[in-house]
């Protein structure tokens, strides 16, 4: 059995508890999410330091390539190289003044190094798996969760749900997304609008 997770230690413990013989794999989707954030910072850095920004972007591309091919050790070395590049360029007072996110970027790089280091044993050769048609990510699950749950239940909407209410809402949301809502509604209310006899004509 294979488990894909975001790398959280508690999830690794859970998967080991569920199946001691299971294989734990770090989800490629979560790896690339972190790289995408770093790439956005590198783009911003390039606006004030073209050479430094390009070096960061090239380094991130290389790191992604090594991770894709399962070489976590080389990726870790490249992350440290990026930290050296960032340190060298941010020592320029003009760069530090124009780009206020140097310190947050340095923290993100350090966090990413820790993340890859702690999960290095679960980074596989994603390229080879992809070549043989094996799964490398659960991105489709993340998308489904976002469609069914997140858009209705995010905290910023100031909503609170009971367990029963949330369960019923998920059922209704799923029916809507599957375009089955009208049929369900029609079962309860037979007089609901009739089903079109044929395909609807496009408006002129």
PDB file of C-alpha atoms in Angstrom:
ATOM      1  CA  UNK A   1       0.000   0.000   0.000  1.00  0.00           C
ATOM      2  CA  UNK A   2       1.259   3.486  -0.874  1.00  0.00           C
ATOM      3  CA  UNK A   3       0.453   6.639   1.063  1.00  0.00           C
ATOM      4  CA  UNK A   4       0.961  10.152  -0.333  1.00  0.00           C
ATOM      5  CA  UNK A   5       1.082  12.968   2.235  1.00  0.00           C
ATOM      6  CA  UNK A   6       2.310  16.537   2.578  1.00  0.00           C
ATOM      7  CA  UNK A   7       5.232  15.438   4.739  1.00  0.00           C
ATOM      8  CA  UNK A   8       3.752  16.129   8.165  1.00  0.00           C
ATOM      9  CA  UNK A   9       5.279  13.815  10.793  1.00  0.00           C
ATOM     10  CA  UNK A  10       1.890  13.051  12.330  1.00  0.00           C
ATOM     11  CA  UNK A  11       0.636  11.750   8.965  1.00  0.00           C
ATOM     12  CA  UNK A  12       3.684   9.534   8.559  1.00  0.00           C
ATOM     13  CA  UNK A  13       2.985   8.073  12.000  1.00  0.00           C
ATOM     14  CA  UNK A  14      -0.656   7.530  11.076  1.00  0.00           C
ATOM     15  CA  UNK A  15       0.162   5.728   7.829  1.00  0.00           C
ATOM     16  CA  UNK A  16       2.669   3.498   9.616  1.00  0.00           C
ATOM     17  CA  UNK A  17       0.024   2.693  12.211  1.00  0.00           C
ATOM     18  CA  UNK A  18      -2.562   1.850   9.553  1.00  0.00           C
ATOM     19  CA  UNK A  19      -0.182  -0.378   7.605  1.00  0.00           C
ATOM     20  CA  UNK A  20       3.306  -1.198   8.852  1.00  0.00           C
ATOM     21  CA  UNK A  21       4.254  -2.580   5.429  1.00  0.00           C
ATOM     22  CA  UNK A  22       3.107   0.526   3.554  1.00  0.00           C
ATOM     23  CA  UNK A  23       5.276   2.819   1.448  1.00  0.00           C
ATOM     24  CA  UNK A  24       5.239   6.505   2.325  1.00  0.00           C
ATOM     25  CA  UNK A  25       5.766   8.997  -0.533  1.00  0.00           C
ATOM     26  CA  UNK A  26       6.052  12.759  -0.319  1.00  0.00           C
ATOM     27  CA  UNK A  27       3.376  14.202  -2.591  1.00  0.00           C
ATOM     28  CA  UNK A  28       4.878  15.983  -5.605  1.00  0.00           C
ATOM     29  CA  UNK A  29       2.036  18.514  -5.469  1.00  0.00           C
ATOM     30  CA  UNK A  30       3.185  19.770  -2.053  1.00  0.00           C
ATOM     31  CA  UNK A  31       6.814  19.934  -3.120  1.00  0.00           C
ATOM     32  CA  UNK A  32       5.977  22.055  -6.145  1.00  0.00           C
ATOM     33  CA  UNK A  33       3.686  24.342  -4.134  1.00  0.00           C
ATOM     34  CA  UNK A  34       6.646  25.401  -2.000  1.00  0.00           C
ATOM     35  CA  UNK A  35       8.833  25.844  -5.072  1.00  0.00           C
ATOM     36  CA  UNK A  36       6.155  27.999  -6.727  1.00  0.00           C
ATOM     37  CA  UNK A  37       6.156  30.377  -3.753  1.00  0.00           C
ATOM     38  CA  UNK A  38       9.946  30.643  -3.899  1.00  0.00           C
ATOM     39  CA  UNK A  39       9.814  31.291  -7.642  1.00  0.00           C
ATOM     40  CA  UNK A  40       7.423  34.203  -7.061  1.00  0.00           C
ATOM     41  CA  UNK A  41       9.883  35.728  -4.589  1.00  0.00           C
ATOM     42  CA  UNK A  42      12.718  35.222  -7.086  1.00  0.00           C
ATOM     43  CA  UNK A  43      10.722  37.112  -9.723  1.00  0.00           C
ATOM     44  CA  UNK A  44      10.328  40.015  -7.307  1.00  0.00           C
ATOM     45  CA  UNK A  45      14.025  39.918  -6.476  1.00  0.00           C
ATOM     46  CA  UNK A  46      14.864  40.076 -10.181  1.00  0.00           C
ATOM     47  CA  UNK A  47      13.070  43.438 -10.418  1.00  0.00           C
ATOM     48  CA  UNK A  48      15.780  45.071  -8.293  1.00  0.00           C
ATOM     49  CA  UNK A  49      18.724  42.758  -9.020  1.00  0.00           C
ATOM     50  CA  UNK A  50      18.559  41.121 -12.443  1.00  0.00           C
ATOM     51  CA  UNK A  51      21.682  38.991 -11.985  1.00  0.00           C
ATOM     52  CA  UNK A  52      20.721  37.832  -8.519  1.00  0.00           C
ATOM     53  CA  UNK A  53      17.139  37.145  -9.568  1.00  0.00           C
ATOM     54  CA  UNK A  54      18.253  35.077 -12.548  1.00  0.00           C
ATOM     55  CA  UNK A  55      20.658  33.100 -10.365  1.00  0.00           C
ATOM     56  CA  UNK A  56      17.824  32.366  -7.938  1.00  0.00           C
ATOM     57  CA  UNK A  57      15.445  31.356 -10.737  1.00  0.00           C
ATOM     58  CA  UNK A  58      18.029  29.098 -12.392  1.00  0.00           C
ATOM     59  CA  UNK A  59      18.819  27.533  -9.020  1.00  0.00           C
ATOM     60  CA  UNK A  60      15.157  26.817  -8.285  1.00  0.00           C
ATOM     61  CA  UNK A  61      14.757  25.227 -11.725  1.00  0.00           C
ATOM     62  CA  UNK A  62      17.732  22.989 -10.977  1.00  0.00           C
ATOM     63  CA  UNK A  63      16.366  22.076  -7.540  1.00  0.00           C
ATOM     64  CA  UNK A  64      13.017  21.112  -9.072  1.00  0.00           C
ATOM     65  CA  UNK A  65      14.788  18.929 -11.646  1.00  0.00           C
ATOM     66  CA  UNK A  66      16.790  17.084  -8.987  1.00  0.00           C
ATOM     67  CA  UNK A  67      13.705  16.543  -6.821  1.00  0.00           C
ATOM     68  CA  UNK A  68      11.717  15.306  -9.842  1.00  0.00           C
ATOM     69  CA  UNK A  69      14.430  12.697 -10.377  1.00  0.00           C
ATOM     70  CA  UNK A  70      14.513  11.713  -6.699  1.00  0.00           C
ATOM     71  CA  UNK A  71      17.906  13.226  -5.889  1.00  0.00           C
ATOM     72  CA  UNK A  72      17.132  14.876  -2.558  1.00  0.00           C
ATOM     73  CA  UNK A  73      20.798  15.088  -1.536  1.00  0.00           C
ATOM     74  CA  UNK A  74      21.745  17.157  -4.579  1.00  0.00           C
ATOM     75  CA  UNK A  75      18.639  19.308  -4.149  1.00  0.00           C
ATOM     76  CA  UNK A  76      19.685  20.113  -0.572  1.00  0.00           C
ATOM     77  CA  UNK A  77      23.114  21.202  -1.789  1.00  0.00           C
ATOM     78  CA  UNK A  78      21.486  23.461  -4.381  1.00  0.00           C
ATOM     79  CA  UNK A  79      19.242  25.039  -1.733  1.00  0.00           C
ATOM     80  CA  UNK A  80      22.323  25.938   0.326  1.00  0.00           C
ATOM     81  CA  UNK A  81      23.892  27.397  -2.822  1.00  0.00           C
ATOM     82  CA  UNK A  82      20.811  29.599  -3.254  1.00  0.00           C
ATOM     83  CA  UNK A  83      21.130  30.798   0.319  1.00  0.00           C
ATOM     84  CA  UNK A  84      24.730  31.832  -0.405  1.00  0.00           C
ATOM     85  CA  UNK A  85      23.628  33.662  -3.577  1.00  0.00           C
ATOM     86  CA  UNK A  86      20.876  35.487  -1.691  1.00  0.00           C
ATOM     87  CA  UNK A  87      23.235  36.452   1.139  1.00  0.00           C
ATOM     88  CA  UNK A  88      25.811  37.819  -1.311  1.00  0.00           C
ATOM     89  CA  UNK A  89      23.328  39.953  -3.224  1.00  0.00           C
ATOM     90  CA  UNK A  90      21.270  41.195  -0.285  1.00  0.00           C
ATOM     91  CA  UNK A  91      24.434  42.579   1.318  1.00  0.00           C
ATOM     92  CA  UNK A  92      24.178  45.308  -1.300  1.00  0.00           C
ATOM     93  CA  UNK A  93      22.459  48.191   0.586  1.00  0.00           C
ATOM     94  CA  UNK A  94      20.621  49.285  -2.550  1.00  0.00           C
ATOM     95  CA  UNK A  95      19.122  45.819  -3.074  1.00  0.00           C
ATOM     96  CA  UNK A  96      18.142  45.520   0.593  1.00  0.00           C
ATOM     97  CA  UNK A  97      16.469  48.915   0.419  1.00  0.00           C
ATOM     98  CA  UNK A  98      14.552  48.256  -2.805  1.00  0.00           C
ATOM     99  CA  UNK A  99      13.512  44.685  -2.036  1.00  0.00           C
ATOM    100  CA  UNK A 100      12.025  44.459   1.435  1.00  0.00           C
ATOM    101  CA  UNK A 101      11.345  40.704   1.240  1.00  0.00           C
ATOM    102  CA  UNK A 102      14.955  39.543   1.408  1.00  0.00           C
ATOM    103  CA  UNK A 103      14.579  38.299   4.981  1.00  0.00           C
ATOM    104  CA  UNK A 104      11.257  36.493   4.355  1.00  0.00           C
ATOM    105  CA  UNK A 105      12.822  34.860   1.285  1.00  0.00           C
ATOM    106  CA  UNK A 106      15.828  33.728   3.341  1.00  0.00           C
ATOM    107  CA  UNK A 107      13.451  32.233   5.940  1.00  0.00           C
ATOM    108  CA  UNK A 108      11.480  30.430   3.232  1.00  0.00           C
ATOM    109  CA  UNK A 109      14.679  28.954   1.799  1.00  0.00           C
ATOM    110  CA  UNK A 110      15.726  27.752   5.255  1.00  0.00           C
ATOM    111  CA  UNK A 111      12.274  26.255   5.857  1.00  0.00           C
ATOM    112  CA  UNK A 112      12.370  24.539   2.474  1.00  0.00           C
ATOM    113  CA  UNK A 113      15.779  23.049   3.243  1.00  0.00           C
ATOM    114  CA  UNK A 114      14.432  21.671   6.530  1.00  0.00           C
ATOM    115  CA  UNK A 115      11.325  20.333   4.775  1.00  0.00           C
ATOM    116  CA  UNK A 116      13.320  18.483   2.096  1.00  0.00           C
ATOM    117  CA  UNK A 117      15.855  17.235   4.647  1.00  0.00           C
ATOM    118  CA  UNK A 118      13.185  15.833   6.976  1.00  0.00           C
ATOM    119  CA  UNK A 119      11.358  14.158   4.082  1.00  0.00           C
ATOM    120  CA  UNK A 120      14.374  13.065   2.029  1.00  0.00           C
ATOM    121  CA  UNK A 121      13.633   9.404   2.736  1.00  0.00           C
ATOM    122  CA  UNK A 122      10.200   9.773   1.160  1.00  0.00           C
ATOM    123  CA  UNK A 123      11.246  11.619  -1.999  1.00  0.00           C
ATOM    124  CA  UNK A 124      11.127   9.103  -4.838  1.00  0.00           C
ATOM    125  CA  UNK A 125      12.073   9.207  -8.505  1.00  0.00           C
ATOM    126  CA  UNK A 126       8.882  10.927  -9.642  1.00  0.00           C
ATOM    127  CA  UNK A 127      10.141  10.991 -13.216  1.00  0.00           C
ATOM    128  CA  UNK A 128      10.385   7.206 -13.349  1.00  0.00           C
ATOM    129  CA  UNK A 129       6.989   6.720 -11.725  1.00  0.00           C
ATOM    130  CA  UNK A 130       5.415   9.146 -14.176  1.00  0.00           C
ATOM    131  CA  UNK A 131       7.104   7.350 -17.083  1.00  0.00           C
ATOM    132  CA  UNK A 132       5.508   4.057 -16.035  1.00  0.00           C
ATOM    133  CA  UNK A 133       2.088   5.614 -15.466  1.00  0.00           C
ATOM    134  CA  UNK A 134       2.297   5.470 -11.660  1.00  0.00           C
ATOM    135  CA  UNK A 135       0.863   8.177  -9.449  1.00  0.00           C
ATOM    136  CA  UNK A 136       3.154  10.976  -8.229  1.00  0.00           C
ATOM    137  CA  UNK A 137       0.616  13.324  -6.680  1.00  0.00           C
ATOM    138  CA  UNK A 138      -2.831  13.627  -5.131  1.00  0.00           C
ATOM    139  CA  UNK A 139      -3.481  17.016  -6.691  1.00  0.00           C
ATOM    140  CA  UNK A 140      -6.854  15.808  -7.959  1.00  0.00           C
ATOM    141  CA  UNK A 141      -7.875  15.157  -4.337  1.00  0.00           C
ATOM    142  CA  UNK A 142      -6.773  18.649  -3.310  1.00  0.00           C
ATOM    143  CA  UNK A 143      -8.865  20.056  -6.162  1.00  0.00           C
ATOM    144  CA  UNK A 144     -11.900  18.019  -5.103  1.00  0.00           C
ATOM    145  CA  UNK A 145     -11.566  19.163  -1.487  1.00  0.00           C
ATOM    146  CA  UNK A 146     -11.375  22.765  -2.673  1.00  0.00           C
ATOM    147  CA  UNK A 147     -14.433  22.390  -4.906  1.00  0.00           C
ATOM    148  CA  UNK A 148     -16.595  20.496  -2.417  1.00  0.00           C
ATOM    149  CA  UNK A 149     -15.480  21.902   0.926  1.00  0.00           C
ATOM    150  CA  UNK A 150     -13.158  24.889   0.938  1.00  0.00           C
ATOM    151  CA  UNK A 151     -15.281  27.255  -1.170  1.00  0.00           C
ATOM    152  CA  UNK A 152     -18.195  26.904   1.253  1.00  0.00           C
ATOM    153  CA  UNK A 153     -16.523  26.318   4.602  1.00  0.00           C
ATOM    154  CA  UNK A 154     -13.504  28.595   4.741  1.00  0.00           C
ATOM    155  CA  UNK A 155     -13.177  30.476   8.010  1.00  0.00           C
ATOM    156  CA  UNK A 156     -13.190  33.901   6.405  1.00  0.00           C
ATOM    157  CA  UNK A 157     -16.870  33.459   5.520  1.00  0.00           C
ATOM    158  CA  UNK A 158     -17.646  33.689   9.260  1.00  0.00           C
ATOM    159  CA  UNK A 159     -19.664  30.455   9.137  1.00  0.00           C
ATOM    160  CA  UNK A 160     -19.977  27.719  11.730  1.00  0.00           C
ATOM    161  CA  UNK A 161     -21.237  24.220  10.976  1.00  0.00           C
ATOM    162  CA  UNK A 162     -22.517  21.354  13.086  1.00  0.00           C
ATOM    163  CA  UNK A 163     -21.273  17.904  12.038  1.00  0.00           C
ATOM    164  CA  UNK A 164     -24.724  17.057  10.676  1.00  0.00           C
ATOM    165  CA  UNK A 165     -25.052  20.398   8.871  1.00  0.00           C
ATOM    166  CA  UNK A 166     -21.604  20.037   7.277  1.00  0.00           C
ATOM    167  CA  UNK A 167     -22.389  16.473   6.194  1.00  0.00           C
ATOM    168  CA  UNK A 168     -25.664  17.542   4.553  1.00  0.00           C
ATOM    169  CA  UNK A 169     -24.024  20.534   2.875  1.00  0.00           C
ATOM    170  CA  UNK A 170     -21.296  18.318   1.383  1.00  0.00           C
ATOM    171  CA  UNK A 171     -23.965  16.012  -0.042  1.00  0.00           C
ATOM    172  CA  UNK A 172     -25.839  18.945  -1.583  1.00  0.00           C
ATOM    173  CA  UNK A 173     -22.633  20.502  -2.935  1.00  0.00           C
ATOM    174  CA  UNK A 174     -21.604  17.192  -4.524  1.00  0.00           C
ATOM    175  CA  UNK A 175     -24.994  16.829  -6.213  1.00  0.00           C
ATOM    176  CA  UNK A 176     -24.703  20.350  -7.636  1.00  0.00           C
ATOM    177  CA  UNK A 177     -21.177  19.739  -8.966  1.00  0.00           C
ATOM    178  CA  UNK A 178     -22.286  16.426 -10.511  1.00  0.00           C
ATOM    179  CA  UNK A 179     -25.280  18.196 -12.104  1.00  0.00           C
ATOM    180  CA  UNK A 180     -27.658  15.834 -10.266  1.00  0.00           C
ATOM    181  CA  UNK A 181     -29.328  18.471  -8.104  1.00  0.00           C
ATOM    182  CA  UNK A 182     -32.380  19.019 -10.307  1.00  0.00           C
ATOM    183  CA  UNK A 183     -33.162  15.294 -10.452  1.00  0.00           C
ATOM    184  CA  UNK A 184     -32.970  15.000  -6.658  1.00  0.00           C
ATOM    185  CA  UNK A 185     -35.166  18.071  -6.266  1.00  0.00           C
ATOM    186  CA  UNK A 186     -37.648  16.709  -8.799  1.00  0.00           C
ATOM    187  CA  UNK A 187     -38.015  13.477  -6.789  1.00  0.00           C
ATOM    188  CA  UNK A 188     -39.234  15.504  -3.824  1.00  0.00           C
ATOM    189  CA  UNK A 189     -41.267  17.972  -5.877  1.00  0.00           C
ATOM    190  CA  UNK A 190     -42.642  16.282  -9.045  1.00  0.00           C
ATOM    191  CA  UNK A 191     -44.139  19.574 -10.233  1.00  0.00           C
ATOM    192  CA  UNK A 192     -40.698  21.131 -10.483  1.00  0.00           C
ATOM    193  CA  UNK A 193     -39.807  22.418 -13.953  1.00  0.00           C
ATOM    194  CA  UNK A 194     -39.875  19.711 -16.615  1.00  0.00           C
ATOM    195  CA  UNK A 195     -36.800  18.233 -18.215  1.00  0.00           C
ATOM    196  CA  UNK A 196     -36.092  19.754 -21.667  1.00  0.00           C
ATOM    197  CA  UNK A 197     -37.099  17.343 -24.465  1.00  0.00           C
ATOM    198  CA  UNK A 198     -33.928  17.997 -26.462  1.00  0.00           C
ATOM    199  CA  UNK A 199     -30.730  20.025 -26.325  1.00  0.00           C
ATOM    200  CA  UNK A 200     -31.345  23.679 -25.573  1.00  0.00           C
ATOM    201  CA  UNK A 201     -30.962  25.989 -28.560  1.00  0.00           C
ATOM    202  CA  UNK A 202     -28.274  28.619 -28.354  1.00  0.00           C
ATOM    203  CA  UNK A 203     -29.573  32.163 -28.232  1.00  0.00           C
ATOM    204  CA  UNK A 204     -29.261  34.086 -31.478  1.00  0.00           C
TER     205      UNK A 204
END
